Structure formats: C-alpha cells, structure tokens
Coordinates of C-alpha atoms and ligand atoms in Angstrom, one line a residue:
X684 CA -1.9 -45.0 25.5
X685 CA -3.2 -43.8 22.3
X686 CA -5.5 -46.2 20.1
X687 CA -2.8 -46.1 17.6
X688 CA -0.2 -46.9 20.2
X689 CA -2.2 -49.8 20.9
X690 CA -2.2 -51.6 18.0
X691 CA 1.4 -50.7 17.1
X692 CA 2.1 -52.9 20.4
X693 CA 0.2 -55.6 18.9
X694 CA 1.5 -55.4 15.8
X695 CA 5.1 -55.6 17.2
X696 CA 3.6 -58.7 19.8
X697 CA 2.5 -60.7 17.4
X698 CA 4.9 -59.9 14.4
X699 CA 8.2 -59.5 16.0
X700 CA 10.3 -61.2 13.9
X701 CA 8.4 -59.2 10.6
X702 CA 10.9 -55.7 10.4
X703 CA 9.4 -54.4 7.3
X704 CA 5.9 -55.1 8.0
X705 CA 6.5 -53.0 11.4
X706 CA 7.9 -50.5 9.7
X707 CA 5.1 -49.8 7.2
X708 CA 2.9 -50.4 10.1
X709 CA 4.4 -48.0 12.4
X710 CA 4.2 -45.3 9.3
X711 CA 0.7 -45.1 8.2
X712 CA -0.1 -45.6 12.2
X713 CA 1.3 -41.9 13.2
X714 CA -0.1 -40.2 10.2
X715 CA -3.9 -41.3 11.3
X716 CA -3.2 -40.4 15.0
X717 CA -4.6 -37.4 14.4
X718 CA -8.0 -38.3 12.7
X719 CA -9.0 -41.2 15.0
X720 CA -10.8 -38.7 17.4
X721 CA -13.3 -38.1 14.6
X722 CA -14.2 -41.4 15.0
X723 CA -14.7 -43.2 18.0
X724 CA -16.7 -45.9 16.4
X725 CA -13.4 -47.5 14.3
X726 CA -12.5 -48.3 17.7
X727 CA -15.4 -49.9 19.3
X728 CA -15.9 -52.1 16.1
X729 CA -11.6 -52.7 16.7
X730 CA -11.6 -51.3 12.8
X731 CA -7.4 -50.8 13.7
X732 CA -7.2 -54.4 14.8
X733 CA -8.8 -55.8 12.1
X734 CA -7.1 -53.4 9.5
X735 CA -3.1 -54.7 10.4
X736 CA -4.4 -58.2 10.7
X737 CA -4.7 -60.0 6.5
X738 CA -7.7 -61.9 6.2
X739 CA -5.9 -64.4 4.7
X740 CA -1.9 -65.5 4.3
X741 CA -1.3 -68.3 1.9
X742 CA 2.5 -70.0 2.0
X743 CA 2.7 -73.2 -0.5
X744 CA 5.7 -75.3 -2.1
X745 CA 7.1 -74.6 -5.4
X746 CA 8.9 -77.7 -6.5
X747 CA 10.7 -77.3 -10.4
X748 CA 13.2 -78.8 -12.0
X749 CA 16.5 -77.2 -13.1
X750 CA 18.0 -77.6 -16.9
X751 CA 20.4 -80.1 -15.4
X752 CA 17.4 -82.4 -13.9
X753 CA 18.2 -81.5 -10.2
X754 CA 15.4 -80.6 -8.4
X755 CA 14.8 -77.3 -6.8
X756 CA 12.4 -75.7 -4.2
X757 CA 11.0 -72.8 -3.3
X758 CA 8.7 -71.3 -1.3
X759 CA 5.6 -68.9 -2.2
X760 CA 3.4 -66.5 -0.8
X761 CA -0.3 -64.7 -1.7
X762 CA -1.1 -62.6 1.5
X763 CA -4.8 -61.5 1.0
X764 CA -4.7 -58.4 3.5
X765 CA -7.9 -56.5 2.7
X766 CA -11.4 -57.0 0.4
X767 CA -13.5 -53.9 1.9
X768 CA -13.1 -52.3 -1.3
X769 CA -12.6 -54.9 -4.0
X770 CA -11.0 -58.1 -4.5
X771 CA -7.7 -58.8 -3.5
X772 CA -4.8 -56.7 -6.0
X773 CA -1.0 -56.3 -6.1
X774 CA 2.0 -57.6 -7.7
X775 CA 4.3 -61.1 -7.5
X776 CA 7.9 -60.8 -6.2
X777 CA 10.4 -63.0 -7.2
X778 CA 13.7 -62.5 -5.7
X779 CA 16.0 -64.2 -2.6
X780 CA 15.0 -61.9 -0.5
X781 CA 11.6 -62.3 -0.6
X782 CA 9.7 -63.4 3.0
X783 CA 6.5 -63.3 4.8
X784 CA 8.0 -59.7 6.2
X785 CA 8.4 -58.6 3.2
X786 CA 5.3 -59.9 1.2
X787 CA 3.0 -58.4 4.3
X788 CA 4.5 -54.7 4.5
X789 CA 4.1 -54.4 0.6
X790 CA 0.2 -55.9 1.0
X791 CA -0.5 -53.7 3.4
X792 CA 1.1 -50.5 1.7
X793 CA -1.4 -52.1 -1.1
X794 CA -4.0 -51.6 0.4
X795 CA -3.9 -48.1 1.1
X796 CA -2.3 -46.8 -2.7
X797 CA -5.4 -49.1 -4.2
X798 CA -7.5 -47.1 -2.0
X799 CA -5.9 -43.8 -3.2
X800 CA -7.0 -44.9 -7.1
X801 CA -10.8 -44.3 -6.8
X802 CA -10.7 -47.8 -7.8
X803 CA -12.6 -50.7 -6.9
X804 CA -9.4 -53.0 -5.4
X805 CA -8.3 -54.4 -2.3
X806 CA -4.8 -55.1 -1.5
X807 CA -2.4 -58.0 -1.8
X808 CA 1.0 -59.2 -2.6
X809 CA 2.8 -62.2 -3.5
X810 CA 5.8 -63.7 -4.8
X811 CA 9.0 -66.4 -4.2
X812 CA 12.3 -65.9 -2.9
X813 CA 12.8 -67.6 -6.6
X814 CA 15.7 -66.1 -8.3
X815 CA 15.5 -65.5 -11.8
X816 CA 18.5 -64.1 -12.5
X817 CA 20.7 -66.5 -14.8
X818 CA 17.7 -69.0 -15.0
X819 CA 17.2 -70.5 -18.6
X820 CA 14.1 -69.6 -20.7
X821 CA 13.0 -73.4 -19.9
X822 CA 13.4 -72.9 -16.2
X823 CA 11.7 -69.4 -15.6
X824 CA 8.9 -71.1 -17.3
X825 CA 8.7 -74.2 -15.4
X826 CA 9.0 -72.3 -12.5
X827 CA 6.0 -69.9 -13.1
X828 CA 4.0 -73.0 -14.4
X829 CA 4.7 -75.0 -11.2
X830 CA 4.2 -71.5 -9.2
X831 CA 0.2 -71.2 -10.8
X832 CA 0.1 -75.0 -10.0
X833 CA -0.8 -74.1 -6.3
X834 CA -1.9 -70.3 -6.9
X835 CA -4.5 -71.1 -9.5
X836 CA -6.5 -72.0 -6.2
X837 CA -6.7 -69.1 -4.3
X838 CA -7.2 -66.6 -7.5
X839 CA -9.4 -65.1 -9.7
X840 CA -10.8 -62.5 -11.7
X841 CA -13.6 -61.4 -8.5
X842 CA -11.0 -62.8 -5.8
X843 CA -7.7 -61.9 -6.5
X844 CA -5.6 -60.3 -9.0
X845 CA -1.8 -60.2 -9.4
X846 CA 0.1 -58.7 -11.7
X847 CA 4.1 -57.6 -12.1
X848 CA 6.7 -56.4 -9.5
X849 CA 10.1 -57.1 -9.3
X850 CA 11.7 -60.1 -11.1
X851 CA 8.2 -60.4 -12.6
X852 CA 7.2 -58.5 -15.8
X853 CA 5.4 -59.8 -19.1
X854 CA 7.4 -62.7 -19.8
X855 CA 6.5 -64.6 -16.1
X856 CA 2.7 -63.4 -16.3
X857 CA 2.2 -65.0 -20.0
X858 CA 3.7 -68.2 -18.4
X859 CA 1.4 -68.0 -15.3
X860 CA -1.5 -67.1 -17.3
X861 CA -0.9 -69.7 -19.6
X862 CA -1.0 -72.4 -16.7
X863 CA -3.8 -70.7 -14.8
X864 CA -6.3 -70.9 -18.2
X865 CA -5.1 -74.6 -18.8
X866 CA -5.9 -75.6 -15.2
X867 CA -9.0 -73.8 -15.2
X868 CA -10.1 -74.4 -18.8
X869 CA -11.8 -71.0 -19.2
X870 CA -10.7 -68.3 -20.5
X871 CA -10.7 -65.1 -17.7
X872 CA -8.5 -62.9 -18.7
X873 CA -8.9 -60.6 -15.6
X874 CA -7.3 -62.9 -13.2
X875 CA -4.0 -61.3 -13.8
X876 CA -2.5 -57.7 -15.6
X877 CA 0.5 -57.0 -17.2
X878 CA -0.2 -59.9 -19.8
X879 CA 1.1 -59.1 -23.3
X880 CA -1.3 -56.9 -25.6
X881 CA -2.1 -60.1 -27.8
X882 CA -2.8 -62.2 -24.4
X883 CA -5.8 -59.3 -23.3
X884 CA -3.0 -56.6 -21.8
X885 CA -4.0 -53.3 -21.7
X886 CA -1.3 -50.8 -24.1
X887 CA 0.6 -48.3 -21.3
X888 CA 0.4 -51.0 -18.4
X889 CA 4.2 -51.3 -19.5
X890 CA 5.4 -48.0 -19.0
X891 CA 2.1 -47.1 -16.3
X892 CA 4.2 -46.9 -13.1
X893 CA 7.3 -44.7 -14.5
X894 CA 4.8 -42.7 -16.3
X895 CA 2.5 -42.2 -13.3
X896 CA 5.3 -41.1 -11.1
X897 CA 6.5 -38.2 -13.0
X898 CA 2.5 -37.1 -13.3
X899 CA 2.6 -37.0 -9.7
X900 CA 6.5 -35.5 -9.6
X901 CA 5.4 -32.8 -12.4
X902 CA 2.2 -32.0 -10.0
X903 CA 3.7 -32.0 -7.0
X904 CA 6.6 -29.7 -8.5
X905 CA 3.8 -27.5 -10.0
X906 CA 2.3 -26.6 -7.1
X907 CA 5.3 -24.7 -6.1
X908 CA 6.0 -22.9 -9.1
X909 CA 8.8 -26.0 -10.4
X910 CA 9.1 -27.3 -13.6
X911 CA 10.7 -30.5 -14.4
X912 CA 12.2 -29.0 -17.3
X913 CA 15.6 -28.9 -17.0
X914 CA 16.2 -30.6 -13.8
X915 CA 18.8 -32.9 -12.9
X916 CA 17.7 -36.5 -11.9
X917 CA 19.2 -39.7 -10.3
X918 CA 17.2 -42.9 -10.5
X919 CA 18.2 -45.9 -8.7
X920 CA 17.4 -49.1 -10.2
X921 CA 16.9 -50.3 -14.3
X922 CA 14.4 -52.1 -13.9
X923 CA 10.1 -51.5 -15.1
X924 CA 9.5 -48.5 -13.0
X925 CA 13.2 -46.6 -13.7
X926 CA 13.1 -47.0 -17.1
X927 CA 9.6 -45.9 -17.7
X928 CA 10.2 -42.8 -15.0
X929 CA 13.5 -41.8 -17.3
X930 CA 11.3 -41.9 -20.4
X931 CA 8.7 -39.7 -19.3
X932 CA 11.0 -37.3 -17.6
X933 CA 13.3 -37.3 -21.1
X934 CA 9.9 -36.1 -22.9
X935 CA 9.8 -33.1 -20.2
X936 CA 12.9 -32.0 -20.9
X937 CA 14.7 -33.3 -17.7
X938 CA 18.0 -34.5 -17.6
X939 CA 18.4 -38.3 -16.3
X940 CA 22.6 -38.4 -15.3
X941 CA 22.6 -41.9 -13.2
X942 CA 21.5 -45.2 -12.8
X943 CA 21.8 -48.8 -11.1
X944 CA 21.1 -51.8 -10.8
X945 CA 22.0 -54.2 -7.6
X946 CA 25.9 -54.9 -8.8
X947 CA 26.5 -50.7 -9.3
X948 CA 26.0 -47.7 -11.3
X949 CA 26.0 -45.7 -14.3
X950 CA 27.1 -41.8 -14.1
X951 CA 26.8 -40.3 -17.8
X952 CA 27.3 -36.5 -17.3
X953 CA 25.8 -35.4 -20.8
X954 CA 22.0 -37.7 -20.0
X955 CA 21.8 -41.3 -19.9
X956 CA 20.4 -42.7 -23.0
X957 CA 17.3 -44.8 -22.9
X958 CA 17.8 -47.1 -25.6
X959 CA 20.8 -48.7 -24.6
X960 CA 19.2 -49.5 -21.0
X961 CA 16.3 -50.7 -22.7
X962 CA 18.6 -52.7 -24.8
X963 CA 20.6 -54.0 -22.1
X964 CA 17.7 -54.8 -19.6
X965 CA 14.7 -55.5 -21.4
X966 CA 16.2 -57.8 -24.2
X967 CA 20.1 -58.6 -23.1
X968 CA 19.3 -59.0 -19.3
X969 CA 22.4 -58.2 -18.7
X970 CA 24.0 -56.1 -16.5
X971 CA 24.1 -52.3 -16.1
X972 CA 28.1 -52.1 -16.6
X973 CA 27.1 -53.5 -20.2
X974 CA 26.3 -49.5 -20.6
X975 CA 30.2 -48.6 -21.4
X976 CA 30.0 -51.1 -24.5
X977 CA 27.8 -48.4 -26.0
X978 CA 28.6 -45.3 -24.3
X979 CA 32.7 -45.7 -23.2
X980 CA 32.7 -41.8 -22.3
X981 CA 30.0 -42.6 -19.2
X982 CA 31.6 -44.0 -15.9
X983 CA 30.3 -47.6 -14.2
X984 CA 30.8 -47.8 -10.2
X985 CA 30.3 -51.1 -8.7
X986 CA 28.5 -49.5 -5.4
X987 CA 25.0 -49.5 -6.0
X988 CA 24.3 -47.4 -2.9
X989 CA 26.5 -44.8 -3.9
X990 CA 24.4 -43.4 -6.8
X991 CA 23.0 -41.2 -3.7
X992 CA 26.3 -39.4 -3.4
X993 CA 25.8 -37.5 -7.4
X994 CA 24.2 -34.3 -7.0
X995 CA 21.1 -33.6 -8.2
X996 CA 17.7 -31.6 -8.1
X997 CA 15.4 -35.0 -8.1
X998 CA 16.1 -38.2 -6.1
X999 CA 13.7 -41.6 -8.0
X1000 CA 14.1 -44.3 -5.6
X1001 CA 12.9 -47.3 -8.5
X1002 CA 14.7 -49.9 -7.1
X1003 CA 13.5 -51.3 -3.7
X1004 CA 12.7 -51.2 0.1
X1005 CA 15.2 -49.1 2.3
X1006 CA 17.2 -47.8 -0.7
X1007 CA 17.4 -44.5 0.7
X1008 CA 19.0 -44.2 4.5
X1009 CA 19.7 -41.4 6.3
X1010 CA 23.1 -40.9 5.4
X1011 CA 21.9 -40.6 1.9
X1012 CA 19.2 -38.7 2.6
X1013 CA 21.7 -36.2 4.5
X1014 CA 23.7 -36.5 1.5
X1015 CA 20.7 -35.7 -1.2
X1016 CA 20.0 -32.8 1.1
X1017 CA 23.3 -30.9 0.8
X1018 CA 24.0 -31.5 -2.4
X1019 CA 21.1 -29.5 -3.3
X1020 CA 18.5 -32.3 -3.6
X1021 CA 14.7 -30.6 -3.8
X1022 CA 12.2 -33.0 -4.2
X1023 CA 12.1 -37.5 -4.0
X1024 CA 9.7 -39.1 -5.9
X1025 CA 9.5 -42.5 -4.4
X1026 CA 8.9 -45.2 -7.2
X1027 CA 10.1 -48.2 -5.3
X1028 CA 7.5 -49.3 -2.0
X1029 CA 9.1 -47.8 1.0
X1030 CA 12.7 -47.0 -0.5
X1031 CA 13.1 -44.7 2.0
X1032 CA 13.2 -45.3 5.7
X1033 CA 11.2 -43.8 8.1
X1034 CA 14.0 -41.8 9.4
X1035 CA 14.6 -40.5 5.8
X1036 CA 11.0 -39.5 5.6
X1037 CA 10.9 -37.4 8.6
X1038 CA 14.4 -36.6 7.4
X1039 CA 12.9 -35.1 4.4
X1040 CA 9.8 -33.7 5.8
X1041 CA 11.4 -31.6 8.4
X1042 CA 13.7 -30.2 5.9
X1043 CA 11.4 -28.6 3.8
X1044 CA 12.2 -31.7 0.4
X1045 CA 9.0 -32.2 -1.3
X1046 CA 8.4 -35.9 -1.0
X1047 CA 6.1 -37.8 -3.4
X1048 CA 5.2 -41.3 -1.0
X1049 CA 5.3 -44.5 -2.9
X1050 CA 1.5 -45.5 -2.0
X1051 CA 0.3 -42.4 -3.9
X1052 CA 3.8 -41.5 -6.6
X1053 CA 3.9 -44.8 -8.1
X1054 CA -0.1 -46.0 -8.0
X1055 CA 0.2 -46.2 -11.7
X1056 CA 0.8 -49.2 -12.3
X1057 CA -1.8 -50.8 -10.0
X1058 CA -4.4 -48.0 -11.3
X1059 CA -3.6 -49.0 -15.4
X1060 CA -3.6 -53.0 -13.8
X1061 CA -7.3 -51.7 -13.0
X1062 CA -8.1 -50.6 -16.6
X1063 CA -6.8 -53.6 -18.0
X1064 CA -9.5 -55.7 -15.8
X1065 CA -12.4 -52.6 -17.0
X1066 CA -10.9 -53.7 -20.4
X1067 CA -10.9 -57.2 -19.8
X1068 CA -14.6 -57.7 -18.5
X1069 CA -15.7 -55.1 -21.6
X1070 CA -14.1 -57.2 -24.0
X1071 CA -12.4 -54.4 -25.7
X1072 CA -9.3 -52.3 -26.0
X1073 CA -8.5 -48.8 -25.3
X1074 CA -6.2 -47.3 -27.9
X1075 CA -2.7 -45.6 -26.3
X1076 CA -3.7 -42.2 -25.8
X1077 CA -6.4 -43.1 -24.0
X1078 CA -5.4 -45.3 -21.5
X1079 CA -2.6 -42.8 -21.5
X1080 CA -4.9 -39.7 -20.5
X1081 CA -7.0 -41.6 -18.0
X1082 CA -3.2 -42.8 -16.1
X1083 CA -2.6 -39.4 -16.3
X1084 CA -6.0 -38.0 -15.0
X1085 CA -5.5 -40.5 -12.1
X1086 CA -2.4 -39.1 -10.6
X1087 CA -3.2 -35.3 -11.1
X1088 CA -6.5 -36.6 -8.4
X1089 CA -4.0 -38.5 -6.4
X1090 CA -1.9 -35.9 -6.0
X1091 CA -5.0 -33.7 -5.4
X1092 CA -6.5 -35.8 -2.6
X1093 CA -3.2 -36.2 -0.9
X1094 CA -2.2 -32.2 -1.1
X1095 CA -6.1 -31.6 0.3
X1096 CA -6.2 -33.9 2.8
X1097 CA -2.7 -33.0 4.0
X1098 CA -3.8 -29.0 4.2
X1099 CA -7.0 -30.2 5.9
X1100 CA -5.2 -32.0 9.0
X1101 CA -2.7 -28.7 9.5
X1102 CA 0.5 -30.4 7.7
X1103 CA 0.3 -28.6 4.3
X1104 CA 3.1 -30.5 1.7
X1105 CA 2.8 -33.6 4.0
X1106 CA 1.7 -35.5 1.5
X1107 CA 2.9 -38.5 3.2
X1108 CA 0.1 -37.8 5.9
X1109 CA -2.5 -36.9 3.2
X1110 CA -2.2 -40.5 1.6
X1111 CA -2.1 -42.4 4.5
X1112 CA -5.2 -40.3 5.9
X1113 CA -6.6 -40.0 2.4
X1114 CA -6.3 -43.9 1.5
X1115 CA -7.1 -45.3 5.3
X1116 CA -10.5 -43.1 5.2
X1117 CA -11.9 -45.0 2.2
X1118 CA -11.1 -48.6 3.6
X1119 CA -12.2 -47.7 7.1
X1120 CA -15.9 -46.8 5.8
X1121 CA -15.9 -49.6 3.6
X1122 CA -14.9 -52.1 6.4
X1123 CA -17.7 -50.0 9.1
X1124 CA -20.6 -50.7 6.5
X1125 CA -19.9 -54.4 6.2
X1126 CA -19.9 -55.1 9.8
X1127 CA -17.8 -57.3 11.5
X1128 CA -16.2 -59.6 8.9
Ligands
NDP1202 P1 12.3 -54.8 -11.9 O1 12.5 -56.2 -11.5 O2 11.8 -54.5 -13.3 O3 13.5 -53.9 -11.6 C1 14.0 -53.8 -10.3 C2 15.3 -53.0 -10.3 O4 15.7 -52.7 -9.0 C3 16.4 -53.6 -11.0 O5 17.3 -52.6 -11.5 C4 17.1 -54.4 -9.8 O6 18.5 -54.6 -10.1 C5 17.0 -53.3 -8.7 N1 16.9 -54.0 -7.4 C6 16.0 -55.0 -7.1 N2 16.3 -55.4 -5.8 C7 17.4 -54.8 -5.5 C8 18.2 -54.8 -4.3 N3 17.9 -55.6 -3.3 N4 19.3 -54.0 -4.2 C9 19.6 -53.1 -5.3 N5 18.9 -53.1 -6.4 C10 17.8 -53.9 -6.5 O7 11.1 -54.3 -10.8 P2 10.2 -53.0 -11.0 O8 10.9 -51.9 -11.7 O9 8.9 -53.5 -11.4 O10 10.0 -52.6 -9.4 C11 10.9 -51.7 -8.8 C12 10.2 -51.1 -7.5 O11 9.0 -50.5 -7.9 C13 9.9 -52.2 -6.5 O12 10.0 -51.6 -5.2 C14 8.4 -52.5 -6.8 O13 7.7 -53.0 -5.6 C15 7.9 -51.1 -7.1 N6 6.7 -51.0 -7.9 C16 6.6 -51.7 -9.1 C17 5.4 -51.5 -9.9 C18 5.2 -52.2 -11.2 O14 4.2 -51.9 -11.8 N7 6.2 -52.9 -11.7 C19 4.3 -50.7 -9.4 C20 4.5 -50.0 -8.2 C21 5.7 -50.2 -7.5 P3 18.9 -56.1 -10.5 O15 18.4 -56.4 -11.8 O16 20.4 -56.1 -10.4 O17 18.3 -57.0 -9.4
2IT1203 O1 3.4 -52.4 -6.1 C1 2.6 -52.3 -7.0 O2 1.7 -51.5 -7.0 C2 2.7 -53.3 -8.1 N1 3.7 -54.1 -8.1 C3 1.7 -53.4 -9.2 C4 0.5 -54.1 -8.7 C5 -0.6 -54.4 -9.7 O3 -1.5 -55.1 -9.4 O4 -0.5 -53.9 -10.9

C-alpha cells in the first residue's frame, strides 16, 4: 500500500459519511503519488496525516427571528483546515445544502488554490445551510448579525479571514462586518474582504473571480495557439463568478449563448446580454426566466442541467459542486467542446476530469482557474493593513499578473512530473509543495 493509499483509507475511516470531502481528498491524493518518493521525510513527520486532518472545526447555533416573529434556527460552520502558510482564508456559504461535507472539501481545496497565489493565506471555509432566497432585507440582516454573534470569536484579521461565496456577496459581508466591529469595538478592516469600497473593499474584488478565470482560460488557450476570440461559450450559473467570467470574455470578443441558474436556463443564440442578468440578479434577485421580459426572442428551459447539452467551444462551470457529470461531459465532448474552465469548486466530477484529461480537453482546475477572487481578497487585506487604496487598473493588472503565474506554475510543474497539459496534476503538485515545506519547518504542530 502506497503512502497515499494510506491516508485515503483513513480519510474514508474516519469520514465516511463526508462524500465530498472524499472526493476532493481522493483527487489531489493521486496527483501527488508520484512526488512523495522525493520525500521520504513528509512521511516520517506523518505531513499526509496531518495535511487531511483541519486543525480546527467550529459548528455553532444561529438562532434569528423571522419577519412574522417565529423563531428560526440554523446551523453554522468555520472549518480552520490549515495555517502553515498564513492565517486561516476562504469564503462563507449560505445555502440548504450546506454541511460539514461540504464546508471541509471546499477548505481543503482552499488550502491548496491559496497556496497556488504566492500569497501569504491558509485555507478555510464556512457558511449555513441558511437560505437566503426570499428572505426580507430585515431578515438577511438579522441573520448575518446573529451569524458574527458566535463567529466574531474565532476570527480576525491575523486568524481568520472570510469573505464571499455563494449566497454571500457584499450585502451579507457589510452586515457581518458591521456586527463584528460593534462586538469588537475596533475598527480591523482586514477581518473580512468583499466589503463595499466605502467599508475598506478593494475596487475589482467584485468582478476578481470571473475576471481571473478567463486570464487563466486566455492563457491556457494561448499556449496552444487558441484565441478566445470568437469562441462559443456556455456558463452555468448567474451568479458572482458567471457574470464577471461573461463580462471579461464579452471584452475578448467571445460569444456567451447560455446561462442558468438552479430553476433553468437561458439559450440566446445571437450572445446573452450582460446588463439584463446584472439587472435581474444583482438588483431584481429574481429569477433567470425574468431574461424573456427583456429579450422575448431568447428561449428559457426549466432544466438547469441541461445547459450541457448546447454546443459549444468553452464549458464555465460557475455554479457549483458536481455540476458537470459524465454524461455531460460525454455530451460537451461530441458536440465539439475544447477546453472547461472550472469557476465553480469541484463542478466536475472526478470521473469528468479524467473524462476530460484522457480526451485530450484542456481543463483549467478550479483550485488554480478561479483563485482570483481569494488572490484580490489578499490585496484587499495588503490594502487594508496599508491604509490605502489601489486605483482599478491596478488592482486589475496585479489579478491579472497572478493568473498568467498560476497558470505558469501549473503548466511547469505539470511538464516537470511527465503529464504535460495536466494542469490538474501541476496545481495539486504545485500548491501541496508550498504547504508541505511550510508545515516540515514548523515541526510538529
Ligand atoms: P452566487 O451565489 O453569486 O451564484 C451562484 C450561482 O450558482 C447562482 O446562479 C445559483 O443559482 C447557482 N447555484 C448555486 N447552487 C446551485 C445548485 N445547487 N444547483 C444549481 N445551481 C446552483 O455564488 P458565486 O458566483 O460566488 O459562486 C459560484 C461558484 O464559484 C461556487 O462554487 C463558489 O464556491 C465558487 N467560487 C466563488 C468565488 C467568489 O469569489 N465568489 C471564488 C472562487 C470560487 P440560484 O440563484 O438559483 O441558487
Ligand atoms: O472559493 C473561494 O475561493 C472563495 N469563495 C473566495 C474566498 C476568499 O477568501 O476570497
């Protein structure tokens, strides 16, 4: 039995009931099968062991009350997985689904795409099987307030950071913020990012993740002689990431055709137009199907899954985990798909990936395609601790500069270890390396 092996039959010991986080597990596990020869010295300090196991998990009571005076309650979750290389950084959740599964396999992805930023963050995730869809102004607020009540604890600017994932975006962190500086009484802006630009946001955190995954699309593309111009896209999802990805990929020239959210889709033949989904998400919160108001000649189809079946030359995944199956990703394939950019964490299976992979479809992996957003969430705390503000373009530039290096380390480190245009391999490899010689020089902790 390999070392790898090994801890995967921990993993699935101990976590049994936790699908996702074995999944994730089970991924970066086989990419760094092949570089744990090089060092037999992660295994005698049990580096593996220590690297699937969080250092902390923190699940708390979130008691609120409804606008009809009924009581509601919820439950929340901070996993702190790994400090080796900074404090503790990723996004909240909100949404039914969420679970201590589910909160674990995207803290643990974390830790790997923070590695991949050069940046000095660890990895965590949080969040609430809270659902904020059809919740009042009043209630989303008493909700985030009651939320900080018990998180303000276990947070902080040299601790741990959140910021923004789904069902959280500026409007939940100005709450939370707000209740974190009135418990605390201090002002420290750098306990969370994504706050608004009059709260101490940083300008492009917004738009950061979208933005960052075409970079790393446009690179990736480039190094086979591809340009994005042109190109015909699907993005699932409507949401932060899809709309930002559909506004860079507009400004290249590429044509977006579909969308979704989780009731159905959008298929507008002639390019979907931004501002309406802008309109219709960001301000209306309202549904996708709202599109045909404004545009009667597109076509709304109330399975979300089936976005998949339109043909085109780029696949986004920006919705959420195991989005893409194999079926779809058979279907992507012979309809003429070329390359999958995933924005989502882990929208494809692991099936699709090897799927993918084996088939010769460039595939741009979530931890190092949409590490954008946590990278700009890192400029905002640079920001934050300076006291100042970077104007647009340069906040925009150093996003930018980010990816092309993550989507040079990845392409490098995939060549070195024989699997050129793995770049699944190369981030695992690439991000595990910097964490694992972190964690070796600090010793047993
Ligand atoms: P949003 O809440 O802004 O948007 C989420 C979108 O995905 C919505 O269109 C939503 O539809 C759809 N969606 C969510 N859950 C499901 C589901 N179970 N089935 C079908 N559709 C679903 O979130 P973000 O755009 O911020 O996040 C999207 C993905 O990107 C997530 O995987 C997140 O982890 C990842 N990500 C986000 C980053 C960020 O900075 N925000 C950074 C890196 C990754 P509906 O409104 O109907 O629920
Ligand atoms: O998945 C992610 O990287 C995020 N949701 C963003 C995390 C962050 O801290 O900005």
């Amino acid at each position: 039995m390999t070392y790898t092996e090994k801890i995967l039959e921990i993993v699935k010991k101990r976590s049994s009931c936790e699908s996702e986080f074995i999944q994730v597990v089970e991924e970066v596990l086989e990419s760094l099968n092949i570089i744990l020869d090089k060092y037999p010295e992660y295994e005698k300090t049990a580096l593996l062991e220590r690297f699937v196991e969080p250092e902390r998990q923190i699940i708390f009571r979130v008691p609120w009350v409804d606008d009809q005076g009924n009581v509601q309650v919820n439950r929340g979750y901070r996993i702190q997985f790994n400090s080796a290389i900074g404090p503790y950084k990723g996004g909240l959740r909100f949404h039914p689904s969420v679970n201590i599964s589910i909160v674990k396999s995207l803290a643990f992805e974390q830790i790997l795409k923070n590695s991949l930023t050069g940046l000095p963050i660890g990895g965590g995730k949080g969040g609430s099987d809270f659902n904020p869809k059809g919740k009042s102004d009043g209630e989303i607020m008493r909700f985030c307030q009651s939320f900080m009540s018990e998180l303000f604890k276990h947070i902080g600017q040299f601790t741990d950071v959140p910021a923004g994932d789904i069902g959280v975006g500026g409007r939940e962190i100005g709450y939370m913020y707000g209740q974190y500086k009135k418990l605390r009484n201090a002002s420290e802006a750098g306990v969370l990012t994504g706050k608004g630009i009059s709260s101490g946001g940083s300008l492009v955190r917004t738009e950061a993740t979208g933005y960052g995954l075409i970079y790393y699309v446009r690179e990736m593309l480039a190094s086979h002689d591809i340009s994005l111009e042109g190109k015909r896209v699907v993005i699932s999802g409507s949401g932060n990431v899809a709309i930002y990805a559909c506004e860079k990929l507009q400004q290249y020239g590429a044509k977006v055709v579909a969308m979704c959210d989780s009731s159905g889709y959008i298929y507008h033949e002639s390019g979907i137009h931004l501002d309406a989904i802008k309109k219709i998400k960001e301000v209306e919160r309202k549904r996708i199907s709202e599109y045909l108001a404004y545009h009667p000649e597109a076509e709304y189809h109330d399975k979300q899954n089936d976005v998949w079946n339109i043909p085109c030359d780029i696949a986004l995944p920006c919705a959420t985990q195991n989005d893409i199956q194999i079926e779809n990703a058979k279907t992507l394939l012979n309809n003429g798909c070329i390359a999958v950019g995933e924005g989502a964490n882990m929208p494809c299976t692991n099936e699709s990936i090897a799927y993918f992979l084996d088939n010769g479809v460039l595939l741009a992996p979530a931890k190092a395609a949409n590490a954008g957003g946590v990278a700009t969430s890192a400029l905002e705390m640079s920001q934050n601790s300076m006291r100042l503000s970077w104007p647009f373009e340069e906040v925009d530039k150093k996003l930018e500069s980010i990816m092309v290096t993550i989507f040079n380390i990845t392409k490098a480190t995939a060549e070195e270890y024989g699997m050129p245009d793995n770049y699944v391999a190369g981030a695992n490899i690439a991000g595990f390396l910097r964490v694992a010689k972190a964690m070796f020089e600090q010793g047993i902790v």
